[in-house]
Coordinates of C-alpha atoms in Angstrom, one line a residue:
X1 CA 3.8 -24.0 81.5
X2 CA 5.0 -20.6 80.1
X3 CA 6.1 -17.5 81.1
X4 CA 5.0 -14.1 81.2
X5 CA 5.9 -10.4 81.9
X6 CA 4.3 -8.9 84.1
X7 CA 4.2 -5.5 86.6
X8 CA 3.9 -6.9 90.1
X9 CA 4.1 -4.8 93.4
X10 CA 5.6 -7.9 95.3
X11 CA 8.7 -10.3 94.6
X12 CA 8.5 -13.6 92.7
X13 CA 10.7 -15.9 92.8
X14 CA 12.1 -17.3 89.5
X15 CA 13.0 -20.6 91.5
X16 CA 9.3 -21.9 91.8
X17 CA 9.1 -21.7 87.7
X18 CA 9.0 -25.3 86.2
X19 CA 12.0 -24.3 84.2
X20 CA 13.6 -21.2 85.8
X21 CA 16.4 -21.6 82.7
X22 CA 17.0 -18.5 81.5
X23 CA 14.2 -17.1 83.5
X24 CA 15.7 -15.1 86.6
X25 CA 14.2 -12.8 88.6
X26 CA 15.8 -9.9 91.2
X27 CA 16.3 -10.9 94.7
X28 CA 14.9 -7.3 95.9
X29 CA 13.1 -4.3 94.4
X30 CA 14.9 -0.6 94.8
X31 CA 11.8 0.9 95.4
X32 CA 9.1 0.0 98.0
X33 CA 5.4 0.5 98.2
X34 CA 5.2 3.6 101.0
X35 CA 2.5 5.4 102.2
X36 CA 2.8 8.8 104.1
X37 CA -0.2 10.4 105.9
X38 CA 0.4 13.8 107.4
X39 CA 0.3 14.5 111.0
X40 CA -2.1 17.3 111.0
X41 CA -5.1 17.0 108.9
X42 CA -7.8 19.5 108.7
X43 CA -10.5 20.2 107.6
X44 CA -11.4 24.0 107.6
X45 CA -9.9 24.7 111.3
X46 CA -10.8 21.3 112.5
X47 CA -8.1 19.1 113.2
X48 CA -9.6 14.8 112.3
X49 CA -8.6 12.2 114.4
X50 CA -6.4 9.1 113.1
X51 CA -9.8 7.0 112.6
X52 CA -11.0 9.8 110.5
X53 CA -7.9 10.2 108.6
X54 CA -7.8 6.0 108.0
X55 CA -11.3 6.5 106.7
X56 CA -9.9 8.8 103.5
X57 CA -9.5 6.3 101.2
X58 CA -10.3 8.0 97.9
X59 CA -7.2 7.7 96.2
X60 CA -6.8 9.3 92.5
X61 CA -3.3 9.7 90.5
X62 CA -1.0 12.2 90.8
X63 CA 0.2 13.6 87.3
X64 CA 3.5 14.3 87.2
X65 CA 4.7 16.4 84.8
X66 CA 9.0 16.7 85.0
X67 CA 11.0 14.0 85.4
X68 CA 15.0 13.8 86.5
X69 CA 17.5 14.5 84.4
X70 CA 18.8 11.1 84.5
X71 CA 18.4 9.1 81.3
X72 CA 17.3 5.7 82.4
X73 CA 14.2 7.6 83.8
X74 CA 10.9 8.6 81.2
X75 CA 8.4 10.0 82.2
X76 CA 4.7 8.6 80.6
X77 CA 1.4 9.6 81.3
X78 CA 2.4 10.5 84.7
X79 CA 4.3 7.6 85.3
X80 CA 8.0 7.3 86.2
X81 CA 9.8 4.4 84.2
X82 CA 13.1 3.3 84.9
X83 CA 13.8 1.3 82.5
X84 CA 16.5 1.8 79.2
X85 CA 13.3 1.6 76.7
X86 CA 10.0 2.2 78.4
X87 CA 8.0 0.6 75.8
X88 CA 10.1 -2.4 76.0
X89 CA 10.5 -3.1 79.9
X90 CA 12.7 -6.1 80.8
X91 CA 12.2 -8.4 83.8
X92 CA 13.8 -6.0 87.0
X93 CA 12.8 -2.7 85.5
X94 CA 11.2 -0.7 88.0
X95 CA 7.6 1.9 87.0
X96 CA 6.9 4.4 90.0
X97 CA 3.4 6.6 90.3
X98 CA 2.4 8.5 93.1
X99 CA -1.2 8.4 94.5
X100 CA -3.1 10.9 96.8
X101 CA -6.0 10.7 99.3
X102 CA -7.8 14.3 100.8
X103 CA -7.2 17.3 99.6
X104 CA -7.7 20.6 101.4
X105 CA -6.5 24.4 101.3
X106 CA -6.0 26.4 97.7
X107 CA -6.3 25.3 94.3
X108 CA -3.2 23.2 93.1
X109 CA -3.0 23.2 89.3
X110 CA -1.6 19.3 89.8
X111 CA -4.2 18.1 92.1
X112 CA -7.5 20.5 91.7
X113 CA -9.4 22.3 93.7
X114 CA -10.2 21.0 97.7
X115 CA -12.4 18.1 98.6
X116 CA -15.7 18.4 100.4
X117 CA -15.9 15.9 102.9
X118 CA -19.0 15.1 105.5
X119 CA -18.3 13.9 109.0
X120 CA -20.2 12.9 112.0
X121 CA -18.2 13.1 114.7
X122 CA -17.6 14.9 118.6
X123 CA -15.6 18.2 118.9
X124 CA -13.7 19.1 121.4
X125 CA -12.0 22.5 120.5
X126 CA -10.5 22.3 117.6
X127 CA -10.4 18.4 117.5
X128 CA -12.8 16.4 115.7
X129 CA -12.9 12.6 117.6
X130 CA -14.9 9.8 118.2
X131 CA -18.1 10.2 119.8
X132 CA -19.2 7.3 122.4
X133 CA -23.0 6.4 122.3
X134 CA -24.8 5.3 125.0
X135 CA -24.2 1.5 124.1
X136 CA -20.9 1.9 124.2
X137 CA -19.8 2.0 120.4
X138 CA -17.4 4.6 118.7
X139 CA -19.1 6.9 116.0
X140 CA -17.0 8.9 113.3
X141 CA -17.6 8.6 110.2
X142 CA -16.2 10.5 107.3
X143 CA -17.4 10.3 103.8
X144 CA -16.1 12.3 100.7
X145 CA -18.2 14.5 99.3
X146 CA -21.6 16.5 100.3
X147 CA -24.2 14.5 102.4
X148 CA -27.1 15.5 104.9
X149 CA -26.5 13.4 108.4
X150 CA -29.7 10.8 107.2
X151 CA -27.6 9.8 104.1
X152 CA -24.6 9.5 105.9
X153 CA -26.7 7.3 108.5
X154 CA -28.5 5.4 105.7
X155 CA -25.4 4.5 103.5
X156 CA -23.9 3.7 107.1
X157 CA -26.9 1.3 107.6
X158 CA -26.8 -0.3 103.7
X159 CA -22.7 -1.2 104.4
X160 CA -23.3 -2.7 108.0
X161 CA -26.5 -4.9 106.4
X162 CA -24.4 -5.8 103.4
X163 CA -21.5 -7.2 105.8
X164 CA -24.3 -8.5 108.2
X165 CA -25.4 -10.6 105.3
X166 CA -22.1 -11.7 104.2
X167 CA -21.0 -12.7 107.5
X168 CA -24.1 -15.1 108.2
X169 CA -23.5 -16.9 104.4
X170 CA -19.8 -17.4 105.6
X171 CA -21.0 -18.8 109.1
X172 CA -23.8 -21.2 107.1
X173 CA -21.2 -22.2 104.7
X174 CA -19.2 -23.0 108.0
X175 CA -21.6 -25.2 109.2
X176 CA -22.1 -27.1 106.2
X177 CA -18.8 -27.6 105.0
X178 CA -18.5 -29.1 108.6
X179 CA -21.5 -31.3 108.5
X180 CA -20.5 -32.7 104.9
X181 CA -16.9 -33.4 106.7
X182 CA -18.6 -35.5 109.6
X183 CA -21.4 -37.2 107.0
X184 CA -18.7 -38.2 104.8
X185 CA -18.2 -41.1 106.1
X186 CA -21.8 -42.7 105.3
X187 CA -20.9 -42.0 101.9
X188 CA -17.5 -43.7 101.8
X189 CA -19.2 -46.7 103.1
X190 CA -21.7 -46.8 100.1
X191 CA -18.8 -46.3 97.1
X192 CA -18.5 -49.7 96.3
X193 CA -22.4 -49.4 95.2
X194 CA -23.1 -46.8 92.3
X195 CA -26.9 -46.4 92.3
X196 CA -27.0 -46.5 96.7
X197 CA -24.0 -44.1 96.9
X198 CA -25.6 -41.4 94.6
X199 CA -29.0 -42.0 96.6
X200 CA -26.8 -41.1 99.5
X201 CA -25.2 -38.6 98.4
X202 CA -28.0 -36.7 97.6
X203 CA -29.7 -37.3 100.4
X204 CA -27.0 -36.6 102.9
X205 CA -26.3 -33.5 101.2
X206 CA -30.3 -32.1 101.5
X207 CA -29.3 -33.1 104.9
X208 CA -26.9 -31.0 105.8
X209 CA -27.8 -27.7 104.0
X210 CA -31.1 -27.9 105.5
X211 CA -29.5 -29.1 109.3
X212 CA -27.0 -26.5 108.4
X213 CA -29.5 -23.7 108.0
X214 CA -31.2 -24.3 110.8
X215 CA -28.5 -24.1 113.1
X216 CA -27.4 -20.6 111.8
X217 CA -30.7 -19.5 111.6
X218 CA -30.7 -20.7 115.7
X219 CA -27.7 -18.9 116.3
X220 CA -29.1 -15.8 114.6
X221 CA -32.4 -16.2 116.7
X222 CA -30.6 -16.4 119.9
X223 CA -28.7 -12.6 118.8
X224 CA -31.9 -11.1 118.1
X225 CA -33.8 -12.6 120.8
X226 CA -32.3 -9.9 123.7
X227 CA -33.2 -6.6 121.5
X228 CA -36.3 -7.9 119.6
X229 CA -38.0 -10.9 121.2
X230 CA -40.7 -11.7 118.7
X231 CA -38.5 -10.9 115.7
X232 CA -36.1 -13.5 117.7
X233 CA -38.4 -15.8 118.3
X234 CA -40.0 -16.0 114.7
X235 CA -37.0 -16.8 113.2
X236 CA -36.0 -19.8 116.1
X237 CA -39.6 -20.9 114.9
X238 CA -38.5 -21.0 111.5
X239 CA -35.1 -23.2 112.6
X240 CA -37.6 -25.4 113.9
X241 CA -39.8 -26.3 111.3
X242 CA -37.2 -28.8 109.8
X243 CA -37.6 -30.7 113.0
X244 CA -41.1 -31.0 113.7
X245 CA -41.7 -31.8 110.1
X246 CA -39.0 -35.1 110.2
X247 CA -40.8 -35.5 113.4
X248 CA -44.3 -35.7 112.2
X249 CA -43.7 -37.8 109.5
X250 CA -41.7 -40.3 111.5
X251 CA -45.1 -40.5 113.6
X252 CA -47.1 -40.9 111.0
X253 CA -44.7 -44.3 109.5
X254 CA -45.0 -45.8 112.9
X255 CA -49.2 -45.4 113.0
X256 CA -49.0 -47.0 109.5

């Protein structure tokens, strides 16, 4: 195993190296990752809320251009190195930038000109806050740059269906991962025989992906069941099919 140098915002610790000889790193950095938000943010005269500010996440680098008068300190592209030779940093040099998030007011000639930002949200004076819907959930959303309220609601929509999606792969890999864990045994019992076991194998495993499916397609039936009944139902039909398929063909062995 070798080792190489690298910039890393966290600590690593030369004692987990195969051969931390000659290879030690500090115990603690001088300069810690630190994030300030302001406490008033507005926007025009409007005043956002701390769920609005959170949601400013476009980030872009701040160019520098002076740095101290201290000479372990150089200054490149923006970024502060503190280091004896920049372009050869040793292990325990420190590099600092500074990042910024929503900008408003005049024209700075280091940042630019003043984001446009579009919000959907409640006022109440001068306050811009969460807005409760009639089911209950929180709405304000902020998005940086210039959008008509259907783009804001349609990109809204395409992020909730994207983690929708993600969240029901995660909960069928769930299910199988479990099933393959409580099936695993049939296969252990098999190993001794090469041509059986991979029979098994195979078959167990077309077992539980499509046993798996099922019961997340089930568990996704039985959400959409109280808001859309026949789109609910369609899909618990679908869960099913697996079922009454195993279960014909069993009846049809027996008549034969």
């Amino acid at each position: 195993m070798f080792t190489a140098k690298e910039w890393r915002s966290n600590m690593v610790s030369s004692g987990s190296f195969n051969n931390p000889s000659g290879h030690h790193n500090p115990n603690s950095m001088l300069v810690q990752s630190q994030m300030s938000i302001a406490e008033n943010v507005q926007v025009g005269n409007f005043y956002l809320s701390q769920g609005l500010v959170s949601s400013i996440a476009d980030f872009k680098k701040l160019q520098s251009v002076s740095a101290p008068s201290d000479s372990k300190i150089h200054l490149i592209d923006g970024v502060f190195y503190h280091s004896k030779n920049a372009m050869t940093p040793e292990v325990g040099d420190l590099k600092v930038s500074f990042d910024y998030a929503g900008v408003s007011g005049k024209v700075s000639a280091n940042i630019g000109p003043p984001e446009y930002v579009s919000i959907i949200a409640k006022q109440q004076g001068l306050q811009l806050t969460s807005y409760e819907t009639d089911a209950g959930d929180h709405l304000e959303i902020l998005n940086i740059g210039q959008f008509t309220p259907q783009e804001i609601f349609d990109r809204q929509h395409s992020m909730n269906h994207v983690m929708t999606m993600g969240l029901r792969l995660l909960g069928w890999f769930l299910v199988f991962i479990g099933l393959s864990s409580m099936t695993s045994l049939i296969y252990t019992l098999v190993d001794w025989f090469p041509i059986v076991r991979e029979l098994v194998s195979i078959g167990i495993t077309l077992l539980n992906i499509s046993v798996s499916i099922s019961l997340s397609l089930t568990v996704i039936a039985l959400a959409w069941i109280r808001y859309r009944p026949v789109f609910g139902v369609t899909i618990l039909g679908m869960a099913l099919i697996p079922f009454v398929l195993s279960r014909k063909r069993a009846q049809s062995m027996k008549r034969h």
